[in-house]
Amino acid sequence: MAKLRVIVADDTYANLLLMQARLEDMDCEAAIAANGKEVFDVLNDGSKYDLIFMDIEMPVMNGIEATRKIKSDDKYKDIPVIGLTAHNLEDFISEYGDAGFDNILEKPCPDSEIADVLDQFRK
C-alpha cells in the first residue's frame, strides 16, 4: 500500500512539526505549510497530494479562504481538506461547511481521530 501524501498547514511551528511527525508515524509522507498561501506553493511543486490538514486561523491566507480557493480550482478540488480548529465546532459549523471542508477536527485531536480520517482515504 502506497503512503498517503499529505499537506499539513498550521501557523504554529510546534503544532506543524508535531502533526507532521504524527502523520509520518501513521505511514504518511507529510509536507508542511505555515499558511494557506504556502499550501498552494506545496500543491504546485509537481507532486500529487492525497489529503490536506488545514488549520483554520492562519496569517497571510487563513484556512477558510485557502479551502474555498482549493475547492474552486479544477486542479485541486478533489483533494479532501480536513479543517483543524481549537474553536467549538458548533459555533462555526455552517461557515466551515460553506468553505468546502470535507471534515473538521477539534484541536487537540487524538491520534485515533487522525487515524480514522486517514483510513477513509487509504486506497
mmCIF file of C-alpha atoms in Angstrom:
data_model
loop_
_atom_site.group_PDB
_atom_site.id
_atom_site.type_symbol
_atom_site.label_atom_id
_atom_site.label_comp_id
_atom_site.label_asym_id
_atom_site.label_seq_id
_atom_site.Cartn_x
_atom_site.Cartn_y
_atom_site.Cartn_z
ATOM 1 C CA MET A 1 0.000 0.000 0.000
ATOM 2 C CA ALA A 2 1.416 3.377 -1.003
ATOM 3 C CA LYS A 3 1.889 6.037 1.627
ATOM 4 C CA LEU A 4 -0.638 8.841 1.676
ATOM 5 C CA ARG A 5 0.911 12.135 0.615
ATOM 6 C CA VAL A 6 -0.439 14.795 2.962
ATOM 7 C CA ILE A 7 -0.025 18.537 3.389
ATOM 8 C CA VAL A 8 -0.240 19.972 6.895
ATOM 9 C CA ALA A 9 -0.913 23.702 7.241
ATOM 10 C CA ASP A 10 -0.557 25.433 10.622
ATOM 11 C CA ASP A 11 0.987 28.753 11.602
ATOM 12 C CA THR A 12 2.182 27.466 14.987
ATOM 13 C CA TYR A 13 5.513 25.831 14.207
ATOM 14 C CA ALA A 14 5.388 23.396 17.140
ATOM 15 C CA ASN A 15 1.908 22.200 16.073
ATOM 16 C CA LEU A 16 3.104 21.869 12.498
ATOM 17 C CA LEU A 17 6.077 19.698 13.417
ATOM 18 C CA LEU A 18 4.043 17.620 15.864
ATOM 19 C CA MET A 19 1.333 16.913 13.282
ATOM 20 C CA GLN A 20 3.960 16.112 10.648
ATOM 21 C CA ALA A 21 5.629 13.611 12.996
ATOM 22 C CA ARG A 22 2.289 12.060 13.960
ATOM 23 C CA LEU A 23 1.339 11.597 10.309
ATOM 24 C CA GLU A 24 4.715 10.120 9.440
ATOM 25 C CA ASP A 25 4.268 7.652 12.330
ATOM 26 C CA MET A 26 0.955 6.706 10.654
ATOM 27 C CA ASP A 27 2.761 5.857 7.395
ATOM 28 C CA CYS A 28 2.171 9.137 5.554
ATOM 29 C CA GLU A 29 4.510 11.499 3.754
ATOM 30 C CA ALA A 30 3.772 14.943 5.170
ATOM 31 C CA ALA A 31 4.724 18.248 3.557
ATOM 32 C CA ILE A 32 4.292 21.385 5.666
ATOM 33 C CA ALA A 33 2.968 24.912 5.095
ATOM 34 C CA ALA A 34 2.752 27.829 7.534
ATOM 35 C CA ASN A 35 -0.352 29.386 5.938
ATOM 36 C CA GLY A 36 -2.866 28.940 3.135
ATOM 37 C CA LYS A 37 -0.672 30.665 0.562
ATOM 38 C CA GLU A 38 2.136 28.215 1.286
ATOM 39 C CA VAL A 39 -0.306 25.341 0.741
ATOM 40 C CA PHE A 40 -0.520 26.472 -2.892
ATOM 41 C CA ASP A 41 3.270 26.626 -3.109
ATOM 42 C CA VAL A 42 3.359 22.980 -1.989
ATOM 43 C CA LEU A 43 0.478 21.973 -4.286
ATOM 44 C CA ASN A 44 2.358 23.491 -7.213
ATOM 45 C CA ASP A 45 5.611 21.597 -6.512
ATOM 46 C CA GLY A 46 4.682 18.965 -9.105
ATOM 47 C CA SER A 47 3.775 16.228 -6.620
ATOM 48 C CA LYS A 48 0.341 14.669 -6.185
ATOM 49 C CA TYR A 49 -1.226 15.031 -2.748
ATOM 50 C CA ASP A 50 -3.991 12.860 -1.314
ATOM 51 C CA LEU A 51 -5.176 14.958 1.627
ATOM 52 C CA ILE A 52 -4.726 18.330 3.337
ATOM 53 C CA PHE A 53 -4.980 19.026 7.078
ATOM 54 C CA MET A 54 -5.715 22.761 7.261
ATOM 55 C CA ASP A 55 -5.620 24.951 10.357
ATOM 56 C CA ILE A 56 -8.446 27.490 10.259
ATOM 57 C CA GLU A 57 -6.762 30.565 11.721
ATOM 58 C CA MET A 58 -3.502 31.492 9.973
ATOM 59 C CA PRO A 59 -1.969 34.731 8.752
ATOM 60 C CA VAL A 60 -1.497 35.672 5.077
ATOM 61 C CA MET A 61 -4.299 33.325 3.926
ATOM 62 C CA ASN A 62 -6.470 31.561 6.508
ATOM 63 C CA GLY A 63 -7.773 28.026 6.178
ATOM 64 C CA ILE A 64 -11.280 29.035 5.142
ATOM 65 C CA GLU A 65 -10.017 31.226 2.301
ATOM 66 C CA ALA A 66 -7.488 28.597 1.201
ATOM 67 C CA THR A 67 -10.095 25.816 1.233
ATOM 68 C CA ARG A 68 -12.538 27.880 -0.822
ATOM 69 C CA LYS A 69 -9.757 28.525 -3.338
ATOM 70 C CA ILE A 70 -8.779 24.826 -3.441
ATOM 71 C CA LYS A 71 -12.369 23.678 -3.928
ATOM 72 C CA SER A 72 -12.941 26.182 -6.750
ATOM 73 C CA ASP A 73 -9.817 25.115 -8.678
ATOM 74 C CA ASP A 74 -10.301 22.205 -11.095
ATOM 75 C CA LYS A 75 -6.726 21.010 -10.465
ATOM 76 C CA TYR A 76 -7.219 20.646 -6.710
ATOM 77 C CA LYS A 77 -10.963 20.441 -5.971
ATOM 78 C CA ASP A 78 -10.909 16.668 -5.480
ATOM 79 C CA ILE A 79 -8.256 16.768 -2.740
ATOM 80 C CA PRO A 80 -10.019 16.299 0.601
ATOM 81 C CA VAL A 81 -9.414 19.123 3.074
ATOM 82 C CA ILE A 82 -9.710 18.393 6.792
ATOM 83 C CA GLY A 83 -10.046 21.521 8.895
ATOM 84 C CA LEU A 84 -8.293 21.791 12.243
ATOM 85 C CA THR A 85 -9.598 24.228 14.828
ATOM 86 C CA ALA A 86 -9.357 24.969 18.519
ATOM 87 C CA HIS A 87 -12.780 26.654 18.374
ATOM 88 C CA ASN A 88 -16.020 24.994 19.377
ATOM 89 C CA LEU A 89 -17.271 23.409 16.157
ATOM 90 C CA GLU A 90 -20.929 24.199 16.835
ATOM 91 C CA ASP A 91 -20.168 27.922 16.798
ATOM 92 C CA PHE A 92 -18.665 27.796 13.294
ATOM 93 C CA ILE A 93 -20.064 24.666 11.618
ATOM 94 C CA SER A 94 -22.025 26.471 8.886
ATOM 95 C CA GLU A 95 -19.073 28.682 7.971
ATOM 96 C CA TYR A 96 -16.758 25.667 7.788
ATOM 97 C CA GLY A 97 -19.238 23.702 5.684
ATOM 98 C CA ASP A 98 -19.732 26.630 3.325
ATOM 99 C CA ALA A 99 -15.970 26.790 2.770
ATOM 100 C CA GLY A 100 -15.937 23.214 1.455
ATOM 101 C CA PHE A 101 -14.063 21.314 4.174
ATOM 102 C CA ASP A 102 -14.560 17.564 3.891
ATOM 103 C CA ASN A 103 -14.342 17.192 7.662
ATOM 104 C CA ILE A 104 -13.355 19.250 10.712
ATOM 105 C CA LEU A 105 -11.379 18.070 13.738
ATOM 106 C CA GLU A 106 -11.129 19.950 17.004
ATOM 107 C CA LYS A 107 -7.620 20.549 18.324
ATOM 108 C CA PRO A 108 -6.041 18.921 20.110
ATOM 109 C CA CYS A 109 -7.201 15.846 18.217
ATOM 110 C CA PRO A 110 -6.262 12.380 19.420
ATOM 111 C CA ASP A 111 -4.298 10.027 17.191
ATOM 112 C CA SER A 112 -7.373 7.806 16.882
ATOM 113 C CA GLU A 113 -9.350 10.607 15.152
ATOM 114 C CA ILE A 114 -6.474 11.316 12.778
ATOM 115 C CA ALA A 115 -6.127 7.590 12.024
ATOM 116 C CA ASP A 116 -9.875 7.341 11.329
ATOM 117 C CA VAL A 117 -9.611 10.180 8.792
ATOM 118 C CA LEU A 118 -6.564 8.627 7.136
ATOM 119 C CA ASP A 119 -8.307 5.251 6.882
ATOM 120 C CA GLN A 120 -11.101 6.891 4.867
ATOM 121 C CA PHE A 121 -8.614 7.909 2.177
ATOM 122 C CA ARG A 122 -6.211 4.981 2.017
ATOM 123 C CA LYS A 123 -6.531 3.092 -1.248
#
